[in-house]
Amino acid sequence: MSPRLLWRVEVDGWDLIGVEWVDGRHPDYRPGSPDLPAVFEVLCRLGAVECPDLPELKRPVQRSGAYVDDSAELDALAGSTLLHTDYNPLNVIIDRTGRAHLIDWAWPTRGAAFIDPATLVYRLIADGHAPASAEAWVAETPAWTAASAEAVDIFARANARVWAQIAADDPHPWKRHMSTVTREWSESRRGASRR
């Protein structure tokens, strides 16, 4: 799922780790890409990992608390799954055997399992998928099928607000693009059928 940890050293306040080298390339997320099944497979494997209650890991209340309409909505995002939360294709490596590995764990989170599939949805949209097509790619993950449409709506709405803030603070073109993508995905869900 991720490159193996090979060593760890704590020196002068620094916590250094060494991980195995994975010879590979970043995936192509565009429609029709042969890389998508491998990304789907790593998404499912991570979705089955229960996360211990580690105080160092953020929770959805810390990541999304300022972006929900009502603090009670955060209950829909709570959970005990280890989440990567950033399925940017630069954070995934497809090795020479075709297996996907997650790297760059900058935003690890303990929360509801459907959050990682949701973060993949907006990354797929950013690379050319229509919202319904992107959701179809994650529709068979256990985490997505177990989530309520309301919970996904809450995440999509909050995440659109997060990216709007990111783009407002630093209007780099890729950040503005992600703000547009996440807003469009959230808006597309307004008419979605409810479970």
Coordinates of N, CA and C in Angstrom, one line a residue:
M1 N 0.8 -1.2 0.0 CA 0.0 0.0 0.0 C 0.9 1.3 0.0
S2 N 1.9 1.3 0.8 CA 2.9 2.3 0.9 C 4.3 1.7 0.9
P3 N 5.3 2.5 0.4 CA 6.6 1.9 0.6 C 6.9 1.6 2.0
R4 N 7.7 0.5 2.2 CA 8.0 0.0 3.6 C 9.0 1.0 4.3
L5 N 8.7 1.1 5.6 CA 9.6 1.9 6.4 C 10.9 1.0 6.7
L6 N 12.0 1.6 6.4 CA 13.3 0.9 6.5 C 14.0 1.3 7.8
W7 N 14.0 2.5 8.2 CA 14.7 3.0 9.4 C 14.1 4.3 9.9
R8 N 14.3 4.6 11.1 CA 13.9 5.8 11.8 C 14.9 6.3 12.8
V9 N 15.3 7.6 12.7 CA 16.2 8.2 13.6 C 15.7 9.5 14.2
E10 N 15.8 9.7 15.5 CA 15.4 10.9 16.1 C 16.7 11.6 16.6
V11 N 17.0 12.8 16.0 CA 18.3 13.5 16.4 C 18.0 15.0 16.4
D12 N 18.4 15.6 17.5 CA 18.3 17.1 17.7 C 16.9 17.6 17.3
G13 N 15.8 16.9 17.7 CA 14.5 17.4 17.5 C 13.9 17.0 16.1
W14 N 14.8 16.4 15.3 CA 14.3 15.9 14.0 C 13.9 14.4 14.1
D15 N 12.9 14.1 13.4 CA 12.4 12.7 13.3 C 12.5 12.3 11.8
L16 N 13.6 11.6 11.5 CA 13.9 11.2 10.1 C 13.5 9.7 9.9
I17 N 12.9 9.5 8.7 CA 12.6 8.1 8.3 C 13.2 7.8 7.0
G18 N 13.5 6.6 6.7 CA 13.9 6.1 5.4 C 12.9 5.0 4.9
V19 N 12.5 5.2 3.7 CA 11.5 4.2 3.2 C 12.1 3.6 1.9
E20 N 11.5 2.4 1.6 CA 12.0 1.7 0.4 C 11.8 2.5 -0.9
W21 N 12.7 2.4 -1.8 CA 12.5 3.0 -3.1 C 11.6 2.2 -3.9
V22 N 10.6 2.9 -4.5 CA 9.6 2.2 -5.4 C 9.9 2.7 -6.8
D23 N 10.3 1.8 -7.7 CA 10.6 2.2 -9.1 C 9.3 2.2 -9.8
G24 N 8.9 3.4 -10.3 CA 7.6 3.5 -10.9 C 7.3 4.8 -11.5
R25 N 6.0 5.1 -11.6 CA 5.6 6.4 -12.2 C 4.3 6.8 -11.6
H26 N 3.9 8.0 -11.8 CA 2.6 8.5 -11.3 C 1.5 8.1 -12.2
P27 N 0.3 7.9 -11.7 CA -0.8 7.4 -12.5 C -1.4 8.5 -13.4
D28 N -2.0 8.0 -14.4 CA -2.8 8.9 -15.3 C -4.3 8.7 -14.8
Y29 N -4.9 9.8 -14.4 CA -6.3 9.8 -13.9 C -7.4 10.1 -15.0
R30 N -6.9 10.4 -16.2 CA -7.9 10.7 -17.2 C -8.9 9.6 -17.5
P31 N -10.0 9.9 -18.1 CA -11.0 8.8 -18.4 C -10.3 7.8 -19.4
G32 N -10.6 6.5 -19.1 CA -10.0 5.5 -19.9 C -8.6 5.0 -19.6
S33 N -8.1 5.6 -18.5 CA -6.7 5.3 -18.2 C -6.6 3.9 -17.6
P34 N -5.6 3.1 -18.0 CA -5.5 1.7 -17.5 C -4.9 1.7 -16.0
D35 N -4.6 2.9 -15.5 CA -4.0 3.0 -14.1 C -5.1 3.0 -13.1
L36 N -6.4 3.3 -13.5 CA -7.4 3.5 -12.5 C -7.7 2.3 -11.7
P37 N -7.7 1.1 -12.2 CA -8.0 -0.1 -11.4 C -7.0 -0.3 -10.3
A38 N -5.7 0.0 -10.5 CA -4.7 -0.1 -9.5 C -4.9 1.0 -8.4
V39 N -5.3 2.2 -8.7 CA -5.6 3.2 -7.8 C -6.8 2.8 -6.9
F40 N -7.8 2.2 -7.6 CA -9.0 1.7 -6.9 C -8.7 0.6 -5.9
E41 N -7.8 -0.2 -6.3 CA -7.4 -1.3 -5.4 C -6.6 -0.8 -4.2
V42 N -5.7 0.1 -4.3 CA -5.0 0.7 -3.1 C -6.0 1.4 -2.2
L43 N -7.0 2.1 -2.9 CA -8.0 2.8 -2.1 C -8.8 1.8 -1.2
C44 N -9.1 0.7 -1.8 CA -9.9 -0.3 -1.0 C -9.1 -0.9 0.1
R45 N -7.8 -1.2 -0.2 CA -6.9 -1.7 0.8 C -6.8 -0.8 2.0
L46 N -6.5 0.5 1.7 CA -6.4 1.5 2.8 C -7.7 1.6 3.6
G47 N -8.8 1.6 2.9 CA -10.1 1.7 3.5 C -10.4 0.7 4.5
A48 N -9.7 -0.4 4.5 CA -9.9 -1.5 5.5 C -9.0 -1.4 6.7
V49 N -8.2 -0.4 6.7 CA -7.2 -0.2 7.8 C -7.8 0.6 9.0
E50 N -8.0 -0.1 10.1 CA -8.5 0.6 11.3 C -7.3 1.4 11.9
C51 N -7.5 2.6 12.3 CA -6.5 3.5 12.8 C -6.6 3.6 14.3
P52 N -5.5 3.3 15.0 CA -5.5 3.5 16.5 C -5.8 5.0 16.8
D53 N -6.2 5.2 18.0 CA -6.5 6.6 18.4 C -5.3 7.3 18.8
L54 N -4.5 7.7 17.7 CA -3.3 8.4 17.9 C -3.5 9.9 18.0
P55 N -3.0 10.5 19.1 CA -3.3 12.0 19.3 C -2.6 12.8 18.2
E56 N -1.6 12.4 17.5 CA -0.9 13.1 16.5 C -1.7 13.3 15.2
L57 N -2.6 12.3 15.0 CA -3.4 12.4 13.7 C -4.6 13.3 13.9
K58 N -4.8 14.1 12.9 CA -6.0 15.0 12.9 C -7.3 14.3 12.7
R59 N -8.3 14.9 13.1 CA -9.7 14.3 12.9 C -10.4 15.3 12.0
P60 N -11.6 14.9 11.4 CA -12.3 15.7 10.6 C -12.8 17.0 11.3
V61 N -13.0 17.0 12.6 CA -13.4 18.2 13.3 C -12.3 19.3 13.2
Q62 N -11.0 18.9 13.1 CA -9.9 19.8 13.0 C -9.8 20.2 11.5
R63 N -10.0 19.3 10.6 CA -9.8 19.6 9.2 C -11.0 20.4 8.6
S64 N -12.2 20.0 9.0 CA -13.4 20.6 8.4 C -14.3 21.4 9.3
G65 N -13.9 21.5 10.6 CA -14.8 22.1 11.6 C -15.3 23.5 11.2
A66 N -14.4 24.3 10.6 CA -14.8 25.7 10.3 C -15.5 25.8 9.0
Y67 N -15.8 24.7 8.3 CA -16.4 24.7 7.0 C -17.7 24.0 6.8
V68 N -18.3 23.6 8.0 CA -19.6 23.0 8.0 C -20.7 24.0 8.4
D69 N -21.9 23.7 8.0 CA -23.0 24.6 8.4 C -23.3 24.5 9.9
D70 N -23.2 23.3 10.4 CA -23.6 23.0 11.8 C -22.5 22.0 12.4
S71 N -22.0 22.3 13.6 CA -21.0 21.4 14.1 C -21.5 19.9 14.2
A72 N -22.8 19.7 14.3 CA -23.4 18.4 14.4 C -23.1 17.6 13.1
E73 N -22.9 18.3 12.0 CA -22.5 17.6 10.7 C -21.2 16.9 10.8
L74 N -20.3 17.3 11.7 CA -19.0 16.6 11.8 C -19.2 15.2 12.2
D75 N -20.3 14.8 12.9 CA -20.5 13.4 13.3 C -20.5 12.5 12.1
A76 N -20.9 13.0 10.9 CA -21.0 12.2 9.7 C -19.6 11.9 9.1
L77 N -18.6 12.7 9.6 CA -17.2 12.6 9.1 C -16.3 11.8 10.0
A78 N -16.8 11.6 11.2 CA -16.0 10.9 12.2 C -15.9 9.4 11.9
G79 N -14.9 8.8 12.4 CA -14.7 7.4 12.2 C -13.3 6.9 12.7
S80 N -13.0 5.7 12.4 CA -11.8 5.1 12.9 C -10.9 4.6 11.8
T81 N -11.0 5.0 10.6 CA -10.3 4.6 9.5 C -9.0 5.5 9.3
L82 N -7.9 4.9 8.9 CA -6.7 5.6 8.6 C -7.0 6.2 7.2
L83 N -6.8 7.5 7.0 CA -7.1 8.1 5.7 C -5.8 8.8 5.2
H84 N -5.6 8.8 3.9 CA -4.5 9.5 3.3 C -5.0 11.0 3.0
T85 N -6.1 11.1 2.5 CA -6.8 12.4 2.2 C -6.3 13.2 1.1
D86 N -5.3 12.7 0.4 CA -4.8 13.5 -0.8 C -4.4 12.6 -1.9
Y87 N -5.4 12.2 -2.7 CA -5.1 11.3 -3.8 C -4.7 12.1 -5.1
N88 N -4.0 13.2 -4.9 CA -3.3 13.8 -6.0 C -2.5 12.8 -6.7
P89 N -2.5 12.7 -8.0 CA -1.7 11.6 -8.7 C -0.2 11.7 -8.4
L90 N 0.3 12.8 -7.9 CA 1.7 12.9 -7.5 C 2.0 12.2 -6.2
N91 N 0.9 11.8 -5.5 CA 1.0 11.1 -4.2 C 0.8 9.6 -4.4
V92 N 0.8 9.2 -5.6 CA 0.6 7.7 -5.9 C 1.7 7.3 -6.9
I93 N 2.3 6.2 -6.7 CA 3.2 5.6 -7.6 C 2.7 4.3 -8.1
I94 N 2.7 4.1 -9.4 CA 2.4 2.7 -10.0 C 3.8 2.1 -10.2
D95 N 4.0 0.9 -9.5 CA 5.3 0.3 -9.7 C 5.3 -0.5 -11.0
R96 N 6.5 -1.2 -11.3 CA 6.6 -1.9 -12.5 C 5.7 -3.1 -12.7
T97 N 5.1 -3.6 -11.5 CA 4.2 -4.7 -11.6 C 2.8 -4.2 -11.8
G98 N 2.6 -2.9 -11.8 CA 1.2 -2.3 -11.9 C 0.5 -2.1 -10.6
R99 N 1.2 -2.2 -9.5 CA 0.6 -2.0 -8.2 C 0.8 -0.6 -7.8
A100 N -0.3 0.0 -7.2 CA -0.2 1.4 -6.7 C 0.3 1.5 -5.3
H101 N 1.1 2.5 -5.0 CA 1.6 2.8 -3.7 C 1.3 4.2 -3.3
L102 N 0.9 4.5 -2.1 CA 0.6 5.8 -1.6 C 1.8 6.4 -1.0
I103 N 2.2 7.6 -1.4 CA 3.3 8.3 -0.8 C 2.9 9.7 -0.3
D104 N 3.8 10.4 0.3 CA 3.5 11.8 0.7 C 2.3 11.9 1.6
W105 N 2.4 11.4 2.8 CA 1.4 11.3 3.8 C 1.3 12.7 4.6
A106 N 1.1 13.8 3.9 CA 1.2 15.1 4.6 C -0.1 15.4 5.4
W107 N -1.2 14.8 5.0 CA -2.5 15.0 5.7 C -3.1 13.8 6.3
P108 N -2.4 12.9 6.9 CA -3.1 11.7 7.5 C -4.2 12.1 8.5
T109 N -5.2 11.4 8.4 CA -6.4 11.7 9.2 C -7.0 10.4 9.7
R110 N -7.7 10.5 10.9 CA -8.5 9.4 11.4 C -10.0 9.8 11.3
G111 N -10.7 9.1 10.4 CA -12.1 9.5 10.2 C -12.9 8.5 9.5
A112 N -14.0 9.0 8.9 CA -15.0 8.1 8.2 C -14.3 7.6 6.9
A113 N -14.5 6.3 6.7 CA -13.8 5.6 5.6 C -14.1 6.2 4.2
F114 N -15.3 6.7 4.0 CA -15.7 7.2 2.7 C -14.9 8.5 2.3
I115 N -14.2 9.1 3.2 CA -13.5 10.4 2.9 C -12.5 10.2 1.8
D116 N -11.7 9.1 1.9 CA -10.7 8.9 0.9 C -11.3 8.6 -0.5
P117 N -12.3 7.8 -0.6 CA -12.9 7.7 -2.0 C -13.5 9.1 -2.4
A118 N -14.0 9.9 -1.5 CA -14.5 11.2 -1.9 C -13.3 12.1 -2.4
T119 N -12.2 12.0 -1.8 CA -11.0 12.8 -2.3 C -10.5 12.3 -3.6
L120 N -10.7 11.0 -3.9 CA -10.3 10.5 -5.2 C -11.4 11.1 -6.3
V121 N -12.6 11.1 -5.9 CA -13.6 11.6 -6.8 C -13.3 13.0 -7.4
Y122 N -12.9 13.9 -6.5 CA -12.7 15.3 -7.1 C -11.3 15.3 -7.8
R123 N -10.4 14.4 -7.5 CA -9.2 14.4 -8.3 C -9.5 13.8 -9.7
L124 N -10.4 12.8 -9.8 CA -10.8 12.3 -11.1 C -11.5 13.4 -11.9
I125 N -12.3 14.2 -11.3 CA -13.0 15.2 -12.0 C -12.0 16.3 -12.5
A126 N -11.0 16.5 -11.7 CA -9.9 17.5 -12.1 C -9.2 17.0 -13.3
D127 N -9.2 15.7 -13.6 CA -8.5 15.2 -14.7 C -9.4 14.8 -15.9
G128 N -10.7 15.3 -15.8 CA -11.5 15.2 -17.0 C -12.8 14.3 -16.9
H129 N -13.0 13.6 -15.7 CA -14.2 12.9 -15.5 C -15.4 13.8 -15.2
A130 N -16.5 13.4 -15.7 CA -17.7 14.0 -15.2 C -18.0 13.6 -13.8
P131 N -18.7 14.4 -13.0 CA -18.9 14.0 -11.6 C -19.5 12.6 -11.4
A132 N -20.5 12.2 -12.3 CA -21.1 10.9 -12.2 C -20.1 9.8 -12.5
S133 N -19.3 10.0 -13.5 CA -18.3 9.1 -13.9 C -17.3 8.9 -12.8
A134 N -16.8 10.0 -12.2 CA -15.9 9.9 -11.1 C -16.5 9.1 -9.9
E135 N -17.7 9.4 -9.5 CA -18.4 8.7 -8.4 C -18.5 7.2 -8.8
A136 N -18.7 6.9 -10.1 CA -18.9 5.5 -10.5 C -17.6 4.7 -10.2
W137 N -16.4 5.4 -10.3 CA -15.2 4.7 -10.0 C -15.0 4.2 -8.6
V138 N -15.6 5.0 -7.6 CA -15.5 4.6 -6.2 C -16.8 3.9 -5.7
A139 N -17.8 3.8 -6.5 CA -19.1 3.4 -6.1 C -19.1 2.0 -5.4
E140 N -18.1 1.1 -5.9 CA -18.1 -0.2 -5.3 C -17.2 -0.4 -4.1
T141 N -16.5 0.6 -3.7 CA -15.7 0.5 -2.5 C -16.6 0.3 -1.3
P142 N -16.3 -0.6 -0.4 CA -17.1 -0.8 0.8 C -17.4 0.5 1.6
A143 N -16.4 1.4 1.6 CA -16.6 2.6 2.3 C -17.6 3.5 1.7
W144 N -17.7 3.6 0.4 CA -18.6 4.4 -0.3 C -20.0 3.8 -0.2
T145 N -20.2 2.5 -0.4 CA -21.5 1.9 -0.3 C -22.1 2.0 1.1
A146 N -21.2 2.1 2.1 CA -21.7 2.2 3.5 C -22.0 3.6 3.9
A147 N -21.6 4.6 3.2 CA -21.8 6.0 3.5 C -23.2 6.4 3.1
S148 N -23.8 7.3 3.8 CA -25.0 7.9 3.4 C -24.8 9.0 2.4
A149 N -25.7 9.3 1.6 CA -25.6 10.4 0.6 C -25.5 11.7 1.4
E150 N -26.1 11.8 2.5 CA -26.0 13.0 3.3 C -24.6 13.2 3.8
A151 N -23.9 12.2 4.2 CA -22.6 12.3 4.7 C -21.6 12.7 3.6
V152 N -21.8 12.2 2.4 CA -21.0 12.6 1.3 C -21.3 14.0 0.9
D153 N -22.5 14.4 1.0 CA -22.9 15.8 0.7 C -22.2 16.7 1.7
I154 N -22.2 16.4 2.9 CA -21.5 17.2 4.0 C -20.1 17.4 3.6
F155 N -19.4 16.2 3.3 CA -18.0 16.3 3.0 C -17.8 17.2 1.8
A156 N -18.5 16.9 0.7 CA -18.3 17.6 -0.6 C -18.5 19.1 -0.3
R157 N -19.5 19.5 0.4 CA -19.8 21.0 0.7 C -18.6 21.6 1.5
A158 N -18.2 20.9 2.6 CA -17.1 21.4 3.4 C -15.8 21.4 2.6
N159 N -15.5 20.4 1.8 CA -14.3 20.4 1.1 C -14.2 21.5 0.0
A160 N -15.4 21.8 -0.6 CA -15.4 22.9 -1.6 C -15.1 24.2 -0.9
R161 N -15.5 24.3 0.4 CA -15.2 25.6 1.1 C -13.7 25.6 1.5
V162 N -13.2 24.4 1.9 CA -11.7 24.4 2.2 C -10.9 24.8 1.0
W163 N -11.2 24.3 -0.2 CA -10.5 24.6 -1.4 C -10.7 26.1 -1.8
A164 N -11.9 26.6 -1.6 CA -12.2 28.0 -1.9 C -11.3 28.9 -1.0
Q165 N -11.1 28.5 0.2 CA -10.2 29.3 1.1 C -8.7 29.1 0.7
I166 N -8.3 27.9 0.3 CA -7.0 27.7 -0.1 C -6.7 28.6 -1.3
A167 N -7.6 28.6 -2.3 CA -7.4 29.4 -3.5 C -7.5 30.9 -3.2
A168 N -8.3 31.3 -2.3 CA -8.3 32.7 -1.9 C -7.0 33.2 -1.3
D169 N -6.4 32.3 -0.4 CA -5.2 32.6 0.2 C -4.0 32.6 -0.7
D170 N -4.0 31.8 -1.7 CA -2.9 31.6 -2.7 C -3.5 31.3 -4.0
P171 N -3.8 32.3 -4.9 CA -4.5 32.0 -6.1 C -3.7 31.4 -7.2
H172 N -2.9 30.4 -6.9 CA -2.1 29.7 -7.9 C -3.1 29.0 -8.8
P173 N -2.8 28.9 -10.1 CA -3.8 28.3 -11.0 C -4.3 26.9 -10.6
W174 N -3.4 26.0 -10.2 CA -3.9 24.7 -9.8 C -4.8 24.7 -8.6
K175 N -4.6 25.6 -7.7 CA -5.5 25.8 -6.5 C -6.8 26.3 -6.9
R176 N -6.8 27.3 -7.8 CA -8.1 27.8 -8.3 C -8.9 26.7 -9.1
H177 N -8.1 25.9 -9.8 CA -8.8 24.8 -10.5 C -9.4 23.8 -9.5
M178 N -8.7 23.5 -8.5 CA -9.3 22.6 -7.5 C -10.5 23.2 -6.8
S179 N -10.4 24.5 -6.6 CA -11.6 25.2 -6.0 C -12.8 25.0 -6.9
T180 N -12.6 25.2 -8.2 CA -13.7 25.1 -9.1 C -14.2 23.7 -9.2
V181 N -13.3 22.7 -9.2 CA -13.7 21.3 -9.3 C -14.5 20.9 -8.1
T182 N -14.0 21.2 -6.9 CA -14.7 20.8 -5.7 C -16.1 21.5 -5.6
R183 N -16.1 22.7 -6.0 CA -17.4 23.4 -6.0 C -18.4 22.8 -6.9
E184 N -17.9 22.5 -8.1 CA -18.8 21.8 -9.1 C -19.3 20.5 -8.7
W185 N -18.4 19.7 -8.0 CA -18.8 18.4 -7.5 C -19.9 18.5 -6.5
S186 N -19.6 19.5 -5.5 CA -20.6 19.7 -4.5 C -22.0 20.1 -5.0
E187 N -21.9 21.0 -6.0 CA -23.2 21.4 -6.6 C -23.9 20.3 -7.4
S188 N -23.1 19.4 -8.0 CA -23.7 18.3 -8.8 C -24.4 17.4 -7.9
R189 N -24.0 17.3 -6.6 CA -24.7 16.4 -5.7 C -26.0 16.9 -5.2
R190 N -26.3 18.1 -5.3 CA -27.6 18.7 -4.8 C -28.8 18.0 -5.4
G191 N -28.7 17.6 -6.6 CA -29.9 16.9 -7.2 C -29.7 15.4 -7.2
A192 N -28.7 14.9 -6.6 CA -28.4 13.4 -6.5 C -29.6 12.7 -5.7
S193 N -29.8 11.5 -6.1 CA -30.9 10.7 -5.4 C -30.4 10.4 -4.0
R194 N -31.2 10.3 -3.1 CA -30.9 10.0 -1.7 C -31.1 8.6 -1.4
R195 N -30.3 8.0 -0.5 CA -30.5 6.6 -0.2 C -31.5 6.5 0.9

